[in-house]
Coordinates of C-alpha atoms in Angstrom, one line a residue:
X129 CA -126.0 -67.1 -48.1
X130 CA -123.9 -67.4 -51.6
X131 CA -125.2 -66.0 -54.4
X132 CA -127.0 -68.8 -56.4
X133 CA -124.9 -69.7 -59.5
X134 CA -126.9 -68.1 -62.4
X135 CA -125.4 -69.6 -65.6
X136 CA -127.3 -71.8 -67.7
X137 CA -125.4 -74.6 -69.4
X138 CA -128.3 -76.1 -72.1
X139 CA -126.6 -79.4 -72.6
X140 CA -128.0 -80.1 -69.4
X141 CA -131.0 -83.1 -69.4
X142 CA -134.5 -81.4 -68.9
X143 CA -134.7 -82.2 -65.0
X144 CA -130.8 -81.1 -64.1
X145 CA -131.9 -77.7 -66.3
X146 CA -135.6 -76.9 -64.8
X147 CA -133.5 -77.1 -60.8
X148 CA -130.8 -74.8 -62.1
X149 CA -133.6 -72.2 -63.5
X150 CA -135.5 -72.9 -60.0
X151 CA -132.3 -72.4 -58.3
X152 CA -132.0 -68.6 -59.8
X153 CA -134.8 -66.6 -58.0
X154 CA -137.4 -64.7 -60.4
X155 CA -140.5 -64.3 -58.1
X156 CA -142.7 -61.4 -60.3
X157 CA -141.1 -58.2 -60.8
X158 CA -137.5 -59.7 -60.2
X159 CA -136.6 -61.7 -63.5
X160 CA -133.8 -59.7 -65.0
X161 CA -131.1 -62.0 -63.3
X162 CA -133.1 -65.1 -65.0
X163 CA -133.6 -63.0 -67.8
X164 CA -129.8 -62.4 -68.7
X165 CA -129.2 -65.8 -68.2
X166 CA -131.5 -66.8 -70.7
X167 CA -130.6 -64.2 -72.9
X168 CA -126.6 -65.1 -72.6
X169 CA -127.2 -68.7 -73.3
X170 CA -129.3 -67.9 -76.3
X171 CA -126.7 -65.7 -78.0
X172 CA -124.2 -68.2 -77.7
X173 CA -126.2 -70.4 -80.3
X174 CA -125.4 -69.8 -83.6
X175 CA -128.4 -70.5 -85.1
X176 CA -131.0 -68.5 -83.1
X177 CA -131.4 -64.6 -83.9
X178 CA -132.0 -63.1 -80.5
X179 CA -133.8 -60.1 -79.3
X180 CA -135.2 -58.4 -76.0
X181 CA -137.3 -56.4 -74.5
X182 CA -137.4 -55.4 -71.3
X183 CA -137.2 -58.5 -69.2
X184 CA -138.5 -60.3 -72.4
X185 CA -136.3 -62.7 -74.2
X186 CA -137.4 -63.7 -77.6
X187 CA -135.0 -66.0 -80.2
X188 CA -135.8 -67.2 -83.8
X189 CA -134.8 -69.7 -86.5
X190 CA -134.7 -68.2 -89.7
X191 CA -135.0 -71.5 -92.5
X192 CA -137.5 -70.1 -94.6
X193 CA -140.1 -73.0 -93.7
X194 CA -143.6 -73.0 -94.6
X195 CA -144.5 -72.8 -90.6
X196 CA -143.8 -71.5 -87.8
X197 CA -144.3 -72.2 -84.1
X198 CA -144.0 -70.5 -81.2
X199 CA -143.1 -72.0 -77.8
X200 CA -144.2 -69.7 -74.7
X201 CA -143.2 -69.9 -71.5
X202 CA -142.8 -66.9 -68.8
X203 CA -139.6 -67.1 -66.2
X204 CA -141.5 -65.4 -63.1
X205 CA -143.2 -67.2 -60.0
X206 CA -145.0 -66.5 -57.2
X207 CA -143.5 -65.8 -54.1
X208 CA -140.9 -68.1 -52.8
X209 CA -142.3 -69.8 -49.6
X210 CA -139.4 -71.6 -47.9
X211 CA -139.0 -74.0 -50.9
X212 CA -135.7 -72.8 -52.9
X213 CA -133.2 -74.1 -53.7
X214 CA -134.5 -77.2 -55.3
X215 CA -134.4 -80.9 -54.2
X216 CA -135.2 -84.4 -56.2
X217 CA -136.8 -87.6 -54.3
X218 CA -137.3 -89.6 -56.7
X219 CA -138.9 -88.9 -59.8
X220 CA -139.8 -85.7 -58.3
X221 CA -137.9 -82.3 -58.4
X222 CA -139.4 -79.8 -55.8
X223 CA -138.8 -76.4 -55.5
X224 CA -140.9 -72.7 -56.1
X225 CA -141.6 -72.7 -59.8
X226 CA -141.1 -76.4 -61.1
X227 CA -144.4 -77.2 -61.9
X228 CA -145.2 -73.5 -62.7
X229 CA -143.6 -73.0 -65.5
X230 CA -139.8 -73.5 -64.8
X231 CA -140.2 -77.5 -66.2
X232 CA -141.6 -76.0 -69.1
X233 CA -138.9 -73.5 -69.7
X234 CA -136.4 -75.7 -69.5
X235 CA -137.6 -77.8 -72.6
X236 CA -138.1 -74.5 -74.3
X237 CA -134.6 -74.1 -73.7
X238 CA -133.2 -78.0 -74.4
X239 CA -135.1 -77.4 -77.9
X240 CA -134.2 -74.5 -78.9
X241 CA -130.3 -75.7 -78.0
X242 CA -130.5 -78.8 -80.3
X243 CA -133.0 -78.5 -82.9
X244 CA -131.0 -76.3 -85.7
X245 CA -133.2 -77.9 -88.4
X246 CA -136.0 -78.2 -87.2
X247 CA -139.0 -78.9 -89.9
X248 CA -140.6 -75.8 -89.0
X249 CA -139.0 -72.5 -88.3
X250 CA -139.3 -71.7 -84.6
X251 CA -139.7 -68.9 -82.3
X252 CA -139.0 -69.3 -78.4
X253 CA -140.9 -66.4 -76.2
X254 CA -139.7 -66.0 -72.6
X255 CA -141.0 -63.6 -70.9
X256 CA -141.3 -61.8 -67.2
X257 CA -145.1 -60.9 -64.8
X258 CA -147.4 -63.4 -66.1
X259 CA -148.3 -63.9 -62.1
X260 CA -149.4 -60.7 -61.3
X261 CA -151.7 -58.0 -62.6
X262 CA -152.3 -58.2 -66.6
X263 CA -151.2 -54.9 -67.1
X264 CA -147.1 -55.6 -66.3
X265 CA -147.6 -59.2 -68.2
X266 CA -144.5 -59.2 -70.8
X267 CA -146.4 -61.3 -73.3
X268 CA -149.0 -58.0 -73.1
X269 CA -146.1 -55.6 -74.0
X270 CA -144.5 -58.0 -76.8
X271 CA -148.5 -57.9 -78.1
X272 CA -148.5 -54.1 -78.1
X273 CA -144.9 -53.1 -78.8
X274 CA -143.2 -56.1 -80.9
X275 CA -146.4 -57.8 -82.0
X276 CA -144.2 -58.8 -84.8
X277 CA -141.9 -60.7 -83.1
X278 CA -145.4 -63.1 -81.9
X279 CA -146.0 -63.8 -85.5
X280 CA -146.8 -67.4 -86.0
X281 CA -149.4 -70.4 -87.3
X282 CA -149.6 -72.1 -84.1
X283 CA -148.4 -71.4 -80.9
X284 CA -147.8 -73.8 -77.8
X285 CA -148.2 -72.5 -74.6
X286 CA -145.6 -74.5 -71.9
X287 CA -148.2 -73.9 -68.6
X288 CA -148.4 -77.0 -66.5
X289 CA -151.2 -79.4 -68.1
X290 CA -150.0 -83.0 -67.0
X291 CA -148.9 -83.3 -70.4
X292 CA -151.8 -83.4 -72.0
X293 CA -153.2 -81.1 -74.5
X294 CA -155.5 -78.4 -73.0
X295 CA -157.7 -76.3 -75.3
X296 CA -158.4 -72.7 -74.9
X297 CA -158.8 -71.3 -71.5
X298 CA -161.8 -69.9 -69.5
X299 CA -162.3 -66.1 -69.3
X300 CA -162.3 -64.6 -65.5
X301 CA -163.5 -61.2 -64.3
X302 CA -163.5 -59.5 -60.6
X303 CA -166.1 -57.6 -59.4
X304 CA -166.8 -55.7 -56.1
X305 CA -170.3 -55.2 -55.0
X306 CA -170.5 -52.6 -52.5
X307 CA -172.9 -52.3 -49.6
X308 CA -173.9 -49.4 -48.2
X309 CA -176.0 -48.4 -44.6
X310 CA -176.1 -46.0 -41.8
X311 CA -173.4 -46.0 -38.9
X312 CA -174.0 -45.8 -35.5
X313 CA -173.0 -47.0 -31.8
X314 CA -173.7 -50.7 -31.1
X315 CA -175.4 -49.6 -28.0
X316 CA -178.1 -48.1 -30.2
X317 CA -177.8 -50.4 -32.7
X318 CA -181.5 -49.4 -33.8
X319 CA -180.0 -46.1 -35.0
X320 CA -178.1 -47.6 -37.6
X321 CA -178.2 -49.8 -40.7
X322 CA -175.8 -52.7 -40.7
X323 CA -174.0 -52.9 -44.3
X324 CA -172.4 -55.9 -43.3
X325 CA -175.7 -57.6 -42.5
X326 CA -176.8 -57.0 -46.2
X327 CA -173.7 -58.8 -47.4
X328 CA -176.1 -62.1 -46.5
X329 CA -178.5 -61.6 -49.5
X330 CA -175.2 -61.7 -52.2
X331 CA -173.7 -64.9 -50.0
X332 CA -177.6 -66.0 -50.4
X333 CA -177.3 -65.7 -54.3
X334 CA -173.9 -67.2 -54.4
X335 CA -174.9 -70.7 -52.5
X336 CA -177.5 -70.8 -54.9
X337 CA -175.6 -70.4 -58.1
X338 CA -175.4 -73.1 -60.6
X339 CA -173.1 -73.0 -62.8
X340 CA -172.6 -74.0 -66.3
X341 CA -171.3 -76.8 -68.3
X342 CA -171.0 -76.0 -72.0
X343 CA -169.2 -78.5 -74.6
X344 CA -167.0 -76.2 -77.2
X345 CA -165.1 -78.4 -79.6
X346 CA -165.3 -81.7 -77.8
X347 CA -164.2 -80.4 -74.4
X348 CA -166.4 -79.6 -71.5
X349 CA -165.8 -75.8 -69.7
X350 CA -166.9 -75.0 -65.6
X351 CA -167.8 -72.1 -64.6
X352 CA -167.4 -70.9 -61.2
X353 CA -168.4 -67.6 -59.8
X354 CA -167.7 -67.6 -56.2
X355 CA -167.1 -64.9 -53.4
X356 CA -163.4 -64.3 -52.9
X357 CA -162.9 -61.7 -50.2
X358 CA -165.7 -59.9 -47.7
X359 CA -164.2 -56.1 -46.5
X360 CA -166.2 -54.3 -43.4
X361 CA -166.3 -53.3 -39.9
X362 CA -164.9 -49.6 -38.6
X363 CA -164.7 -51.1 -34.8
X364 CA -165.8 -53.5 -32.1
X365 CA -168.5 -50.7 -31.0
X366 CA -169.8 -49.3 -34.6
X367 CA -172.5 -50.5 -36.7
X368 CA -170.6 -50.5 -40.0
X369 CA -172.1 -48.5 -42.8
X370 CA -169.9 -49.8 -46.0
X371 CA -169.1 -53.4 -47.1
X372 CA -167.8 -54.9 -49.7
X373 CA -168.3 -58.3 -51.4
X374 CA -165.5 -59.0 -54.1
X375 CA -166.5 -62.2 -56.3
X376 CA -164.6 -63.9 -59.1
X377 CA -166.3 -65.0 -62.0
X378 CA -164.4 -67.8 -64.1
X379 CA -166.7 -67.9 -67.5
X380 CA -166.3 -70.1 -70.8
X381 CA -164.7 -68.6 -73.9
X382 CA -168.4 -69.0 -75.6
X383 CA -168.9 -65.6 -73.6
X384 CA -167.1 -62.5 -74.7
X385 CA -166.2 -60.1 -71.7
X386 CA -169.2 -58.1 -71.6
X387 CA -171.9 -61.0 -71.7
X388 CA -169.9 -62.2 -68.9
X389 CA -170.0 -58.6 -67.1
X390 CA -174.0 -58.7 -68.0
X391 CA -174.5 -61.6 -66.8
X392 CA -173.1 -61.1 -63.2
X393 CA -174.8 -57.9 -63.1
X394 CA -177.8 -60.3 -63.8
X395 CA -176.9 -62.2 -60.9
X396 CA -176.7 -59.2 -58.9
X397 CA -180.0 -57.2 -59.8
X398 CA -180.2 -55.0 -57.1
X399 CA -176.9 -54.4 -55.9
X400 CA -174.5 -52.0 -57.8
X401 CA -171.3 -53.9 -59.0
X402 CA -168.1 -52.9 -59.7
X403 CA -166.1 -54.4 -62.4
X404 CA -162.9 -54.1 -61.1
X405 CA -160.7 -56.2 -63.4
X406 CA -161.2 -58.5 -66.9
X407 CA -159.8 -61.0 -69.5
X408 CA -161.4 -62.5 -71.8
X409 CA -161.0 -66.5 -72.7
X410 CA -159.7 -68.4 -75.4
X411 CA -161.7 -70.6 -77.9
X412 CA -159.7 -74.1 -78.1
X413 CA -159.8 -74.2 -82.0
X414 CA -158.4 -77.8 -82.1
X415 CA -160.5 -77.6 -85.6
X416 CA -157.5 -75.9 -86.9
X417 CA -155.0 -77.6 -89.1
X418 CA -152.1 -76.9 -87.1
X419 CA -153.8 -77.9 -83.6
X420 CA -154.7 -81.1 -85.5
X421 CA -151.3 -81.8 -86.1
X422 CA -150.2 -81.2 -83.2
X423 CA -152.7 -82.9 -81.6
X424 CA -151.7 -86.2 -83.8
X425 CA -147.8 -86.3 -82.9
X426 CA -148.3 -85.4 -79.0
X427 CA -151.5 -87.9 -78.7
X428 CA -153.4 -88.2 -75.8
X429 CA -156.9 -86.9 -75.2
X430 CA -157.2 -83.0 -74.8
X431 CA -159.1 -81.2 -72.4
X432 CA -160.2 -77.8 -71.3
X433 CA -158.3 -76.0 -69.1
X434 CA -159.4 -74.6 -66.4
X435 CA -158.1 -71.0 -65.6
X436 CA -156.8 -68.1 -67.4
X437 CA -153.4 -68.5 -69.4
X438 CA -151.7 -66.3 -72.4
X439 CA -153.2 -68.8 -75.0
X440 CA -155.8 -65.7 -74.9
X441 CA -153.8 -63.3 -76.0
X442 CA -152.5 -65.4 -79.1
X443 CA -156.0 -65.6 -79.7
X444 CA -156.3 -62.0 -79.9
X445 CA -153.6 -62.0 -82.5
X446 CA -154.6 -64.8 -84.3
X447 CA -152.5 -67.5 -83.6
X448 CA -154.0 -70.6 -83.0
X449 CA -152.7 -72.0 -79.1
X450 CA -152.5 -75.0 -76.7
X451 CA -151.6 -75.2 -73.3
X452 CA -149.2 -78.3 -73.2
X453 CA -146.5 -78.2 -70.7
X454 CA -144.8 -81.4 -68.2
X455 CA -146.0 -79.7 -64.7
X456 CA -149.6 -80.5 -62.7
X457 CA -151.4 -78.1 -63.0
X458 CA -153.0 -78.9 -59.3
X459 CA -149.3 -78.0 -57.9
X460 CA -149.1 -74.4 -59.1
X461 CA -148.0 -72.1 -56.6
X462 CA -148.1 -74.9 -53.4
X463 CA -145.5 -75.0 -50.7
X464 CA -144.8 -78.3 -51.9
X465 CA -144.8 -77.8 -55.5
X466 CA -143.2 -80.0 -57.2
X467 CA -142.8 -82.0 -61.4
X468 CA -142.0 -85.1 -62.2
X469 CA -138.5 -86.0 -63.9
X470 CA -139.8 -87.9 -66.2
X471 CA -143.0 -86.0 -67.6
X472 CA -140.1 -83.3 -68.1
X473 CA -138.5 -85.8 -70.6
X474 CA -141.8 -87.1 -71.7
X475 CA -142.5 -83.5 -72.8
X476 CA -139.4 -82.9 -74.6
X477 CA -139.7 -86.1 -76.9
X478 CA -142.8 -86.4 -78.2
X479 CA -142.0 -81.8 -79.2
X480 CA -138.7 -83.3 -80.7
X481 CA -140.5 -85.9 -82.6
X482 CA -142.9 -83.2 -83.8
X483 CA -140.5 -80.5 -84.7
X484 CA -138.4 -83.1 -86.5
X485 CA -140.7 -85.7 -87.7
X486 CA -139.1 -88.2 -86.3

């Protein structure tokens, strides 16, 4: 196979640029070839400063405005499964990554190519392991070791949302409860204590669950905490004397990270548990000024959005964020993922007409 052509010409139209950027492979971990592309085509633009870190790519206006914004987007994706290089039918572009986030990179990248004046100084984030574990996420290190290069009034996260406006973003935490018995032969089963037989109590508390519903700023949040993987067994003749139940517990912002761990230890009374893994959620503060704004140019209805995204960790620094990007949402990481051409455009326009005022 040829090497995939890994230049990035930004005069391209939104669509023709998201397939060349799903065209270079950057499943997580392997960005830097995506990452010097982005970096080379950023330099070339006179009016962008341009730094990097690591796998990070990070360019600037400099106009002295009143405001600035920051467009996010990160250039990884999750394993490629048979679907690159990239293919239109019709409106739709397929390929690994176009609904998550390559679409939305690519209007990072178409703005940040023509909008020299924009009405409010600008700062374009791209950035590398947003897929995998939270502790190699780029945006994390940018946070800790260039937290002035995030400085902003309002931020825009370019995660797949339909296009619409999504506030804030729930919280999630991973647990493991572990249960323990006796081992023994299956022959003489009465000898034993089968841990994987207790694992029926925590499935009993699970199907019972009911989650909540709670309104924050107009937008209604799910929660969801559900069993995710069941580990046990030694061998077809052993009463098992360890198993573990790992559940995932997707919580609204209203909760900070330790009510959330309380209240699955809550859940669990009984049964030791584990936290294995936590992140905390975002508040949508669309009461703010600048999400008002925003909110006004880009229209529509907002919503909640459902799953963890970085809009978090602007939170953490103080920088009001949205989720607003042209993919589905409901695509993310499918064999047949795909993003419509036009949303692509769609996207682009109404964050022209906003950064211009047009």
């Amino acid at each position: 196979m040829s090497s995939p052509n890994t230049s990035l010409d930004l005069a391209l139209d939104g669509g023709a640029l998201t397939a060349r950027l799903v065209d270079i492979p950057s499943v997580s971990g392997d960005e830097q070839v995506l990452a010097d592309a982005v970096e080379t085509a950023l330099r070339a633009l006179p009016h962008l400063t341009v730094d990097r870190y690591g796998n990070n790519v990070v360019a600037r206006t400099n106009l002295g405005r009143a405001e600035r914004v920051l467009l996010a987007g990160h250039l990884d994706t999750v394993p490629i499964a048979d679907n690159v290089p990239s293919y239109v039918e019709g409106d739709l572009l397929y390929g690994c990554g176009t609904s998550d986030m390559k679409a939305g990179v690519a209007v990072q990248l178409r703005l940040a190519a023509t909008l020299a004046e924009p009405n409010r100084d600008l700062t374009f984030v791209f950035y590398d392991c947003e897929e995998i574990e939270a502790s190699r996420n780029g945006l994390g290190h940018l946070a800790a070791e260039r937290p002035d290069w995030l400085a902003a009034d309002f931020a825009v996260l370019m995660e797949p949302s339909g296009a619409v406006v999504e506030g804030g973003c729930q919280g999630t935490l991973r647990a493991e409860i572990v249960l323990t018995g006796t081992r023994a032969h299956s022959a003489r089963s009465w000898l034993g204590d089968n841990a994987i037989h207790k694992a029926v109590e925590v499935l009993a508390r699970l199907s019972a669950y009911e989650p909540r519903r709670v309104l924050i700023d107009g937008l209604e949040y799910r929660e969801g905490l559900n069993a995710t993987r069941i580990d046990g067994g030694v061998a077809g003749n052993v009463i098992p004397d360890e198993c573990t139940v790992q559940v995932n517990f997707r919580y609204a912002p209203d909760r900070s990270e330790q009510q959330a761990a309380d209240h699955v230890r809550e859940v669990f009374e009984g049964f030791g548990i584990r936290v294995t893994d936590t992140a905390p959620g975002a508040l949508p503060g669309l009461d703010r000024p600048a999400a008002r704004a925003f909110l006004a140019a880009v229209g529509g209805e907002p919503r909640a959005k459902f799953g963890w995204t970085d809009v978090a960790r602007f939170s953490a620094l103080g920088v009001p964020a949205v989720n607003y990007g042209p993919g589905d949402p409901n695509l993310a990481h499918k064999r047949d993922e795909h993003c419509s051409l036009s949303a692509i455009a769609e996207v682009e326009e109404r964050l022209r007409a906003w950064l211009t005022g047009a």
